[in-house]
Coordinates of C-alpha atoms in Angstrom, one line a residue:
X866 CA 0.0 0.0 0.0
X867 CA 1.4 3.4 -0.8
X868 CA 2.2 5.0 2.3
X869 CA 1.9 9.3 2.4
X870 CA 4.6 11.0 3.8
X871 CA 3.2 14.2 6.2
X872 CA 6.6 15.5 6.5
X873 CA 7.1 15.2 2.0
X874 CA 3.5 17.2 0.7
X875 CA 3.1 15.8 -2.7
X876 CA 0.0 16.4 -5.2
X877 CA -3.3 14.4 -4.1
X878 CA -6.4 14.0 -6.3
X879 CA -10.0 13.1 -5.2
X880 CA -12.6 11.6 -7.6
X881 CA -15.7 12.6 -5.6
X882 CA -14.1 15.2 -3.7
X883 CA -17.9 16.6 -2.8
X884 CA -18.7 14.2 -0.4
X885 CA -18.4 14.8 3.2
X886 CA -16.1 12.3 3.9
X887 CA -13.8 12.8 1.2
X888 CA -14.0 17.0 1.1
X889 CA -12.9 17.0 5.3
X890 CA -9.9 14.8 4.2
X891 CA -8.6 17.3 1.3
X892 CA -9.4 20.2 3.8
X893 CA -7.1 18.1 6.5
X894 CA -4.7 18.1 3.6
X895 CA -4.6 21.3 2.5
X896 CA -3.8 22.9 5.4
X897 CA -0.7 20.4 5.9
X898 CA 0.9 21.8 2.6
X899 CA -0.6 19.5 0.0
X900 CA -1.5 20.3 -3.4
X901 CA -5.4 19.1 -3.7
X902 CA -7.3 19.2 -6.6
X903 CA -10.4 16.8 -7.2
X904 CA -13.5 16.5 -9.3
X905 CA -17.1 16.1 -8.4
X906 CA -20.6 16.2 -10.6
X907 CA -21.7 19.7 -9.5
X908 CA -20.5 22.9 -7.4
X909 CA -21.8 22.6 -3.8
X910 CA -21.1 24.6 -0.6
X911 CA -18.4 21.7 0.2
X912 CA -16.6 22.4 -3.1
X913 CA -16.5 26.2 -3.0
X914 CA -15.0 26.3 0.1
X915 CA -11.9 24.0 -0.8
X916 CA -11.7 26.3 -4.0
X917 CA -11.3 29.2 -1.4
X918 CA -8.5 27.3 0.4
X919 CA -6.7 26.5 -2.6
X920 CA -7.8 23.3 -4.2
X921 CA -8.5 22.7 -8.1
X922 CA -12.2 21.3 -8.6
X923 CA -13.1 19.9 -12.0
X924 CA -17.3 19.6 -12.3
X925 CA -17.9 16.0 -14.3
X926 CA -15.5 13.2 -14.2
X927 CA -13.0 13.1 -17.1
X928 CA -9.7 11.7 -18.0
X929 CA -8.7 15.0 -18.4
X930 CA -8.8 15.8 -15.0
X931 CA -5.7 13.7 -14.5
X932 CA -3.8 16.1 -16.8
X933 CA -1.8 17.1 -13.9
X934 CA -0.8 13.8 -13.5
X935 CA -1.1 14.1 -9.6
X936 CA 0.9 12.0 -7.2
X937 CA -1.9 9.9 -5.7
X938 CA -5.8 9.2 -6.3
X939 CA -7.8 8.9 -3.9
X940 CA -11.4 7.1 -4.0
X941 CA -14.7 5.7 -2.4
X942 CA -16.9 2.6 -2.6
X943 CA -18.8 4.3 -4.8
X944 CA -16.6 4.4 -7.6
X945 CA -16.3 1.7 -10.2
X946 CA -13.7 0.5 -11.8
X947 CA -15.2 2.0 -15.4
X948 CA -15.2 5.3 -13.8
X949 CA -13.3 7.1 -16.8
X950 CA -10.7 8.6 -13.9
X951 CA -9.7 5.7 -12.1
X952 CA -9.6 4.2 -15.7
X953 CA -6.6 6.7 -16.8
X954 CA -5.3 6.9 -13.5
X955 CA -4.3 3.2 -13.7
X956 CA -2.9 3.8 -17.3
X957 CA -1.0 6.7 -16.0
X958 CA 0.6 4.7 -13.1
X959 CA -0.7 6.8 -10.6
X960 CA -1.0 4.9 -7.1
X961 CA -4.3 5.2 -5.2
X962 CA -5.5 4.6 -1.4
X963 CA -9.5 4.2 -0.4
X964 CA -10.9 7.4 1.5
X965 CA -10.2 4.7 4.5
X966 CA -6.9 4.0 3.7
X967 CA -6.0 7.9 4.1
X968 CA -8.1 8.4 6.7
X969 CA -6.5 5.6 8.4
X970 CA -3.0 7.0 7.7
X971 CA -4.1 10.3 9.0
X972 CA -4.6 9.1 12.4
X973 CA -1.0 7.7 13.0
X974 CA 0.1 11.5 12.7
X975 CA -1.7 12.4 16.4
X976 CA -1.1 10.8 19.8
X977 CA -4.7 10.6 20.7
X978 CA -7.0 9.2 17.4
X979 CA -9.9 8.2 18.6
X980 CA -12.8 6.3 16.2
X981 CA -17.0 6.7 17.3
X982 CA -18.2 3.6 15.3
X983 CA -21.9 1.5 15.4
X984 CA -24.8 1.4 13.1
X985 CA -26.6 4.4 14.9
X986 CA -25.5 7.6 16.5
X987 CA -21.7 7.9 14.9
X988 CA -22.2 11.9 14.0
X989 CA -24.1 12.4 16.8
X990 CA -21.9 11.3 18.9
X991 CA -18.7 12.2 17.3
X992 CA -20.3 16.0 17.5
X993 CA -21.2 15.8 21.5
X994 CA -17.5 14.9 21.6
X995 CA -16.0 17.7 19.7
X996 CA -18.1 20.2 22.0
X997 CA -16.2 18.8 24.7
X998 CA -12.9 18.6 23.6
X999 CA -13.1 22.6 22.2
X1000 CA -15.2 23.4 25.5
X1001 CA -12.2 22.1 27.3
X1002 CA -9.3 23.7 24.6
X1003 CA -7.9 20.9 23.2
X1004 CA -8.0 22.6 19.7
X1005 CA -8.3 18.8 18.1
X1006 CA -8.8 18.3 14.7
X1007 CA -12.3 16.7 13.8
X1008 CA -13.8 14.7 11.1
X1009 CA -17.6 14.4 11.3
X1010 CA -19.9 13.1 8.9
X1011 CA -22.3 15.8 9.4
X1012 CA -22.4 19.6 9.2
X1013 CA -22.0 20.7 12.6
X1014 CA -22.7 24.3 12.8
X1015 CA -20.1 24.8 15.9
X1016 CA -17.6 24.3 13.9
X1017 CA -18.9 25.5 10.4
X1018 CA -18.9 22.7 8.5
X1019 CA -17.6 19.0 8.5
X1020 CA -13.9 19.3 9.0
X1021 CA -11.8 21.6 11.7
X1022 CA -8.3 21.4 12.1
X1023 CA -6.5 22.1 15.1
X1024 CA -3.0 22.3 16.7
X1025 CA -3.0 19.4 19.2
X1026 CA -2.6 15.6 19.7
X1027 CA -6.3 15.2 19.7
X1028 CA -8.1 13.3 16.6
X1029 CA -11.6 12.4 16.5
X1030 CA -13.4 11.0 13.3
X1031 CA -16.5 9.3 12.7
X1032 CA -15.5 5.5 11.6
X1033 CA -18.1 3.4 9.0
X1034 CA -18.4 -0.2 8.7
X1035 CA -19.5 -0.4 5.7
X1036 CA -17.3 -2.1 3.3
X1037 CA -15.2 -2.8 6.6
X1038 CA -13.9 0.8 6.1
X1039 CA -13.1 1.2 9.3
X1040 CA -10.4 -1.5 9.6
X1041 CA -7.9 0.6 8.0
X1042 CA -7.9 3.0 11.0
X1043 CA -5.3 3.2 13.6
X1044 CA -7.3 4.4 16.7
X1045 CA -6.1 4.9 20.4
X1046 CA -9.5 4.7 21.5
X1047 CA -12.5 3.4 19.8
X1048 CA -16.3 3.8 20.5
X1049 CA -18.9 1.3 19.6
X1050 CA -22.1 2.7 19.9
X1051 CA -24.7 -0.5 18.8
X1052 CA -23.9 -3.6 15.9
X1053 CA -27.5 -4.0 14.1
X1054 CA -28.6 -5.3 10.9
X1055 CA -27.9 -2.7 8.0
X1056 CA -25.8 -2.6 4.8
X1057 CA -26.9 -5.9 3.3
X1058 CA -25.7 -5.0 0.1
X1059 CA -22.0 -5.7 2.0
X1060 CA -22.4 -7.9 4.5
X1061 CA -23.8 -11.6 4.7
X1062 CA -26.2 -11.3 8.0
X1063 CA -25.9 -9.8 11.5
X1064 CA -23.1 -12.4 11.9
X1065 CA -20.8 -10.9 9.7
X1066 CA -21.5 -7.2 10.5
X1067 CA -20.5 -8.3 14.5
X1068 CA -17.2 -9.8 13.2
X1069 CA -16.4 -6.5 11.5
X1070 CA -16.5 -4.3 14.6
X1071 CA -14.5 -7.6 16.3
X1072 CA -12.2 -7.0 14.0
X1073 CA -12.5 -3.0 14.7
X1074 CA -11.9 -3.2 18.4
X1075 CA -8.7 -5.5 17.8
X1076 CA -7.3 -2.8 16.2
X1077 CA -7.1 -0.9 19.3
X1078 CA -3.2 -0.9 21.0
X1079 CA -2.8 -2.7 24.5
X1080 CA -2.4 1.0 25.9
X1081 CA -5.7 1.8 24.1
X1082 CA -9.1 1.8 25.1
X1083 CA -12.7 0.8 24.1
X1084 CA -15.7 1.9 25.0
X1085 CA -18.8 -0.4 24.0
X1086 CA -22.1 0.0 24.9
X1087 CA -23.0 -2.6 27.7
X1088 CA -26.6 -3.3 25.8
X1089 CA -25.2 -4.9 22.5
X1090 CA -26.1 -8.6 22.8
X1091 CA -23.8 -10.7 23.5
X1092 CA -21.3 -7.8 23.9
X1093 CA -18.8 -9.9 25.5
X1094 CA -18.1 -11.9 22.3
X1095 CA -17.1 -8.7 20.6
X1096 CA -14.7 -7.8 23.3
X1097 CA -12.9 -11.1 24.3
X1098 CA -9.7 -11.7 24.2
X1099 CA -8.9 -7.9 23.6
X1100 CA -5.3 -6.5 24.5
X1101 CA -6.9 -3.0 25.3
X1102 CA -8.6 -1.4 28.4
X1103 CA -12.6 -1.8 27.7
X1104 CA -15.3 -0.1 28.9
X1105 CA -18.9 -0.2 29.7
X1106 CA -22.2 2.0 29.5
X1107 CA -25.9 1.1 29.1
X1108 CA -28.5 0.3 31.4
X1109 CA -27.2 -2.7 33.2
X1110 CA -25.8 -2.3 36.6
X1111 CA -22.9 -4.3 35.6
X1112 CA -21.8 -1.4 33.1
X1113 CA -18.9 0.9 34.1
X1114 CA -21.4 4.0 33.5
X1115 CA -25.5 4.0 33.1
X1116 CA -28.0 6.7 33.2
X1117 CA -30.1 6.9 35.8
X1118 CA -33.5 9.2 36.2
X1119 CA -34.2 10.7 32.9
X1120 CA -36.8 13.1 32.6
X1121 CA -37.4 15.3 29.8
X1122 CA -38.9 19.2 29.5
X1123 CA -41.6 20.3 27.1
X1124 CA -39.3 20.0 24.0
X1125 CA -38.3 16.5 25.1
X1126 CA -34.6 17.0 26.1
X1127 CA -33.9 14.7 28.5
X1128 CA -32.1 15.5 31.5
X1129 CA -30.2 12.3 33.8
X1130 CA -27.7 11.1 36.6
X1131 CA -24.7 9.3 35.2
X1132 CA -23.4 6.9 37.9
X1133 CA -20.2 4.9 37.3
X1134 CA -18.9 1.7 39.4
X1135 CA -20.2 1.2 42.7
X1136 CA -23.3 3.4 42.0
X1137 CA -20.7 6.5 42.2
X1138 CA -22.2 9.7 41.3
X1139 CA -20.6 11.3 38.2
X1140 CA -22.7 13.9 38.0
X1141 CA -26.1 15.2 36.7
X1142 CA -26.4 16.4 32.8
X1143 CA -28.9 18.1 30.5
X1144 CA -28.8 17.4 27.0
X1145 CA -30.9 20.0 24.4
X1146 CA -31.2 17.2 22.3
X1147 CA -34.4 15.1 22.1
X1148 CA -34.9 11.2 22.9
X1149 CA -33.4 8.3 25.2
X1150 CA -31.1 7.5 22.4
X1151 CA -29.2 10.8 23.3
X1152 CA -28.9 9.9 26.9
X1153 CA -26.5 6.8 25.5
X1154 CA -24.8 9.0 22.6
X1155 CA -23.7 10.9 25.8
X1156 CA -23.1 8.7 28.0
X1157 CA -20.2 7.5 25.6
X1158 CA -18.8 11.1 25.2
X1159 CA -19.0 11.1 28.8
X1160 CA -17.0 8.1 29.0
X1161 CA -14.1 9.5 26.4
X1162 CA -14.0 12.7 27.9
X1163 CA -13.5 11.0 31.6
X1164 CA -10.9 8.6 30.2
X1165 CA -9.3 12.0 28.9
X1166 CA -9.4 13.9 32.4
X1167 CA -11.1 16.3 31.3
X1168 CA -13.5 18.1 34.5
X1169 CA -17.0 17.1 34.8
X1170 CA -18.2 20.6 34.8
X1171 CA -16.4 21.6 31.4
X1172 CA -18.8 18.5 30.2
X1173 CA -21.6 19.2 31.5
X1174 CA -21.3 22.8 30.2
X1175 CA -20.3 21.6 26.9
X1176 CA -23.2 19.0 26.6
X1177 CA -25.7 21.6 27.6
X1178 CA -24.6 23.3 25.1
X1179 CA -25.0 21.0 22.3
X1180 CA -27.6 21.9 20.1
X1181 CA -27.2 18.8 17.8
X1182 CA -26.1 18.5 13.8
X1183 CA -27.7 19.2 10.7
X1184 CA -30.6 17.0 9.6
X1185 CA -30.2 15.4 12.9
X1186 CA -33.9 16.4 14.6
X1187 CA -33.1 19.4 13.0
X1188 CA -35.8 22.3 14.2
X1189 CA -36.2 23.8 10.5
X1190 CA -39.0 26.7 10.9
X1191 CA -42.8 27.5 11.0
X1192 CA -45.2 27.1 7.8
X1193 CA -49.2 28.2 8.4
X1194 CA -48.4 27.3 12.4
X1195 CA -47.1 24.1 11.9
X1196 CA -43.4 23.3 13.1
X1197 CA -41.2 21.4 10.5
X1198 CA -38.4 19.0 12.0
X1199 CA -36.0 17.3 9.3
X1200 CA -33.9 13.8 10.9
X1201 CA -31.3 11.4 8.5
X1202 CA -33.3 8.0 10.0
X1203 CA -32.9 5.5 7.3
X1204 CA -32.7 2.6 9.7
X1205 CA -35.8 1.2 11.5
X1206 CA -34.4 1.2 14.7
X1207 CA -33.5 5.1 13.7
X1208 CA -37.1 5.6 13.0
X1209 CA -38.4 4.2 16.4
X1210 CA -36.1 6.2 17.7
X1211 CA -37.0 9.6 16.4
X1212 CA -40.2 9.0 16.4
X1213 CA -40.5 8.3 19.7
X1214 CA -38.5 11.5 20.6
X1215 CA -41.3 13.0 18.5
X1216 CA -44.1 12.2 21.1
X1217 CA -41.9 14.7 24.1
X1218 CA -42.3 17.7 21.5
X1219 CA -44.9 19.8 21.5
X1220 CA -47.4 18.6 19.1
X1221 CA -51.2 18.0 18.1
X1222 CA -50.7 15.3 14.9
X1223 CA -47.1 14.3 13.8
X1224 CA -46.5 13.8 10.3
X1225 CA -43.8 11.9 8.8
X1226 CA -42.5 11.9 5.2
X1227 CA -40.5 9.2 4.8
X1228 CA -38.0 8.7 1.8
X1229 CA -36.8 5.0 1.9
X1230 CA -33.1 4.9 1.4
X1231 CA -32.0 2.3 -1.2
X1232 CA -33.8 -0.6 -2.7
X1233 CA -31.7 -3.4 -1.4
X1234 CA -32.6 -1.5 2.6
X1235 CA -35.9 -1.2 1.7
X1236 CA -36.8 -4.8 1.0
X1237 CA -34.2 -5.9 3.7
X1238 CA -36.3 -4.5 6.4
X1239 CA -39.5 -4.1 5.3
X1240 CA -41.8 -5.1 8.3
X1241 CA -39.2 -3.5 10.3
X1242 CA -40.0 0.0 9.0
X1243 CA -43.7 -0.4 8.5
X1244 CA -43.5 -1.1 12.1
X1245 CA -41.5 2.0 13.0
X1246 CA -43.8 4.5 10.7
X1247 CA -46.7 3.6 12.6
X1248 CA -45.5 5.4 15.4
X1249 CA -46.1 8.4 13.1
X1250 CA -50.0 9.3 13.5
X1251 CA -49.3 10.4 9.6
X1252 CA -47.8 9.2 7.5
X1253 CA -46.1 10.1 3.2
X1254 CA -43.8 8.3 1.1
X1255 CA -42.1 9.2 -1.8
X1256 CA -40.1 6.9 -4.1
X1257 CA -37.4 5.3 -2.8
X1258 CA -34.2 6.8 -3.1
X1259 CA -31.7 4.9 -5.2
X1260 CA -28.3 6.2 -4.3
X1261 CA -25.7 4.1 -5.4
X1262 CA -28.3 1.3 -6.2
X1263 CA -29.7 0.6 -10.3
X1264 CA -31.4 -2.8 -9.4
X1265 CA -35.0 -2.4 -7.8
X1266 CA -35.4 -5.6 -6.3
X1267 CA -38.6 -5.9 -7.4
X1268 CA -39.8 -3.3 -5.0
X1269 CA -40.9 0.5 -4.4
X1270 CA -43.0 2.7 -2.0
X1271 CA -45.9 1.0 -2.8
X1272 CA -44.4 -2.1 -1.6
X1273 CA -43.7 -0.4 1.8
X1274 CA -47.0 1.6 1.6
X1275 CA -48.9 -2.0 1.3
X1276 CA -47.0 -3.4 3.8
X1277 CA -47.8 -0.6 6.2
X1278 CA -51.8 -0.9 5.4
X1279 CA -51.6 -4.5 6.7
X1280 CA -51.0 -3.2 9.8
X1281 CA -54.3 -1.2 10.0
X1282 CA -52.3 2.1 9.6
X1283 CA -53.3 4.6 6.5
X1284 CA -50.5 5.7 4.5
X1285 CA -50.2 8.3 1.4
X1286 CA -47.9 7.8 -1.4
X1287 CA -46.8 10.7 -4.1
X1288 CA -44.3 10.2 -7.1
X1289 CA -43.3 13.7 -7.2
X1290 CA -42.2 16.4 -3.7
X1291 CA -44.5 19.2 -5.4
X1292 CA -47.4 16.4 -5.0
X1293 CA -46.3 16.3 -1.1
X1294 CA -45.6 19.6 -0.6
X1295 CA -49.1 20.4 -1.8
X1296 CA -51.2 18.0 0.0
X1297 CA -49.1 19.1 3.5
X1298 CA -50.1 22.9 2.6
X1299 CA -53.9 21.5 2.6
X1300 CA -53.8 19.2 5.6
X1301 CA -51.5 20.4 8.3
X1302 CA -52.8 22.2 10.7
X1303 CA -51.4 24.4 13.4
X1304 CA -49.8 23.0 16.0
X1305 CA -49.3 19.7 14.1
X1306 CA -45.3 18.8 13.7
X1307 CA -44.0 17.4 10.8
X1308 CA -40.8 15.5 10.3
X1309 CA -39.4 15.1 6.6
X1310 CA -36.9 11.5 7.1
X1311 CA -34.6 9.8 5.1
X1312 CA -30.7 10.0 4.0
X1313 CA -31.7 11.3 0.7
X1314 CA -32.8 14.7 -0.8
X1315 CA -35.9 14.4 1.3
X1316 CA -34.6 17.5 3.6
X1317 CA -36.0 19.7 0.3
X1318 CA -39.6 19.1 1.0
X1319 CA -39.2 21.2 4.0
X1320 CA -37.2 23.8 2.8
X1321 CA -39.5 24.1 -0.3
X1322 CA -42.4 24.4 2.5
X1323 CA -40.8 27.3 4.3
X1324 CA -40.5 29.4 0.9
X1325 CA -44.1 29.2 0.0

C-alpha cells in the first residue's frame, strides 16, 4: 500500500471530492501543505469552500482531469472500476489509497485518534465529543460526517494531539484505522448490500476493536447482545455504559422538559455519582450518545463541569432532529433516519415535543434497505399518526429488487395504519399545505434529498 509522507507534501487528487467524507480529508490536507485538486458532478457549498482554500475542482469526471498527472488518487466505494478517472489513473501509473486508507494513515500523525463507530449515533456522537474537547481547549482536529454548525462545517483542524473521526463499517472501512480509543455505539442489521447477516457485521467491529493498541481503550455500549463476544480476548482497556448495573457508567432518572430533552444522573462503578447532565437534544437515544462522550472525555481527564457545560450546550447537527421553521403554524423537524431502529427512535423522541398530529414523510433509502427491512419500517412508521412516502431513493443502487414505495405503503396498510404515497415532492408539498394544521409537527426522514420538502415548505 502506498504509504503518504506528512513530513514530504506531494499532489493528491479526489474523484468525488464533494462528499463529506472525502472533502474533510482534502481540507485536513490542505492545510498540511498538500497540493489538492479533485472532481465532483456539481458545485456545492463543500466544493467552494476548498476552492477558497486553494484546491483545483473539475465539475464531471473526465480523463482530463488527470492532466496534472497528480501523485496519488484517492477514492470511495462508490466508484467503479469504469469510472473514466480511475480508468486513466491506472494507465498513468498513478497509485491510489480508499478514503479509508488515508483516513487511516491520518490518524497515526496524532497521539490521541480516537474512532465513534456503530450502526446508529456515529455523527451524533462524534459532535457531542468535539463540543467537549473545544469546551475544554484541546483545539483537536475533527472529522464528522455531518455539518456541525459549531464548527462550520464538517472538518476543523486544530494544533493538538487530539483526533476524532466518525469511523463506517461499511465495506469494513473502518479497519484501515489506527485508533487509540475506539467507541462502539450499537452492531445491528444494515448494509446488506456488504455484509452476509448480522453475523458478519458483529465480526467486523470484532475486527475494529482488535485494532485498538494494548495501551488503548474501548468503549462499547453494555446493551449490544452478547457484547462480551465482541470484546474477548482484547489487548486494550474496555469499557462499559448502558443500562445494566454491571456497566462501568448508566444513566439513571431521565426526565425530559416540554421539548423532550432529557435531562439524567450518570453513575459509574459502585453506584458512584458522576454527576447530573442536561442534553438540548431530544430522545433516550441521546442519553446513551452521551453517555459515551462522557466516557471519552473522563478517560481523557477532562472536568466534569467543562462536560456538563459543553453537553448543555449541544444543540445537535444538521438533519439530525433538526428544528427547521414554522409554515401556516405548523413546526417542521428534518432527521437522517434510514434505519428502522432510527425511525423508532425519532419517532419516539417526537411524542416529548410539543405537538397535536405528527407527520412523517418518509423517503426509503436504497432498494436493497428497503426490501431488507421491510416489516421493520412499517412497524417504526406507525408510530407516526401520519404518515407520506415518496419513491425510494436509489443512491448508489440501479437494481430495484422488485420493490418501491408502494411495496412499503402496502405493507404498512396490513398493519391497519393509513399511509399516502406521491411520485413527485411538489405532490407532497401540496397535499401538506392542505392538511396540516397548526400545531401539528412534521418530520421530513430519510438519507436522501428528502430534507428539500421542508425547505420548499418554508418558501411558499
Amino acid at each position: 500500500m502506498y504509504q503518504i509522507n506528512f513530513q514530504n507534501p506531494i499532489h493528491v487528487f479526489f474523484i468525488g471530492i464533494g462528499g463529506i467524507s472525502m472533502s474533510g480529508l482534502a481540507e485536513i490536507l490542505l492545510s498540511e501543505g498538500f497540493r489538492v485538486s479533485g472532481s465532483d458532478r456539481q458545485k456545492s457549498p463543500l466544493t467552494e469552500t476548498l476552492c477558497s482554500k486553494g484546491a483545483t475542482v473539475f465539475y464531471g469526471q473526465k480523463k482530463e482531469n488527470l492532466s496534472l498527472h497528480p501523485d496519488l488518487i484517492v477514492y470511495t466505494s462508490a466508484i467503479k472500476e469504469d469510472n473514466p478517472e480511475f480508468i486513466a489513473g491506472k494507465e498513468l501509473g498513478i497509485p491510489f489509497l480508499t478514503r479509508a486508507q488515508l483516513l487511516g494513515q491520518m490518524m497515526k500523525n496524532y497521539k490521541i485518534p480516537i474512532a465513534v463507530s456503530g450502526t446508529h449515533g456515529k455523527t451524533t456522537t462524534t459532535s457531542m465529543l468535539s463540543q467537549i474537547l473545544l469546551e475544554a481547549g484541546t483545539d483537536p482536529t475533527l472529522s464528522i460526517g455531518g455539518i456541525y454548525q459549531a464548527i462550520g462545517g464538517n472538518i476543523r483542524v486544530g494544533k493538538s494531539d487530539y483526533f476524532v473521526t466518525e469511523a463506517c463499517e461499511y465495506t469494513n472501512s473502518f479497519l484501515s484505522f489506527f485508533p487509540k480509543i475506539g467507541i462502539i455505539l450499537n452492531i445491528e442489521e444494515d448494509h446488506l448490500d456488504f455484509f452476509k447477516d448480522i453475523n458478519d457485521i458483529r465480526n467486523s467491529f470484532h475486527e475494529f476493536a482488535k485494532l485498538l493498541p494494548s495501551d488503548g481503550t474501548l468503549i462499547i455500549n453494555g446493551n449490544i447482545p452478547d457484547v462480551e463476544v465482541i470484546t474477548k480476548a482484547l489487548p486494550c482497556r474496555v469499557i462499559t455504559y448502558g443500562s445494566s448495573a454491571s456497566c462501568d457508567y448508566r444513566p439513571e432518572n431521565v426526565t425530559y422538559d416540554n421539548f423532550g430533552h432529557p435531562s439524567f444522573t450518570l453513575l459509574g462503578s459502585e453506584d458512584r455519582d458522576e454527576g447530573t447532565y442536561t442534553l438540548h437534544v431530544p430522545g433516550l437515544y441521546n442519553v446513551y450518545n452521551a453517555c459515551a462522550a462522557i466516557a471519552a472525555a473522563l478517560l481523557l481527564g477532562i472536568d466534569k463541569e467543562c462536560i456538563k457545560q459543553a453537553l448543555s450546550d449541544f444543540r445537535g447537527t444538521d438533519r439530525r432532529f433538526e428544528y427547521k421553521g414554522q409554515v401556516n403554524g405548523f413546526s417542521i423537524i428534518d432527521d437522517y433516519a434510514h434505519h428502522p431502529t432510527e425511525i423508532t427512535a425519532t419517532l419516539n423522541a417526537a411524542k416529548n415535543y410539543p405537538h397535536k398530529t405528527i407527520w412523517c414523510v418518509f423517503q426509503p433509502h436504497t432498494y436493497s434497505r428497503t426490501k431488507a427491512f421491510l416489516p421493520e419500517f412499517a412497524k417504526a412508521l406507525t408510530l407516526s399518526d401520519q404518515i407520506i412516502l415518496t419513491d425510494i431513493y436509489a443512491a448508489r443502487e440501479t437494481d430495484t429488487l422488485g420493490i418501491n414505495a408502494g411495496t412499503l405503503q402496502e405493507e404498512i396498510r396490513k398493519l391497519g395504519h393509513d399511509c399516502y404515497h406521491f411520485s413527485s415532492f411538489e405532490e407532497v408539498e401540496n397535499f401538506l399545505l392542505e392538511n396540516c394544521t397548526k400545531d401539528d409537527l412534521l418530520i421530513t426522514m430519510g438519507a436522501g434529498d428528502v430534507v428539500k420538502i421542508g425547505e420548499n415548505l418554508l418558501q411558499k
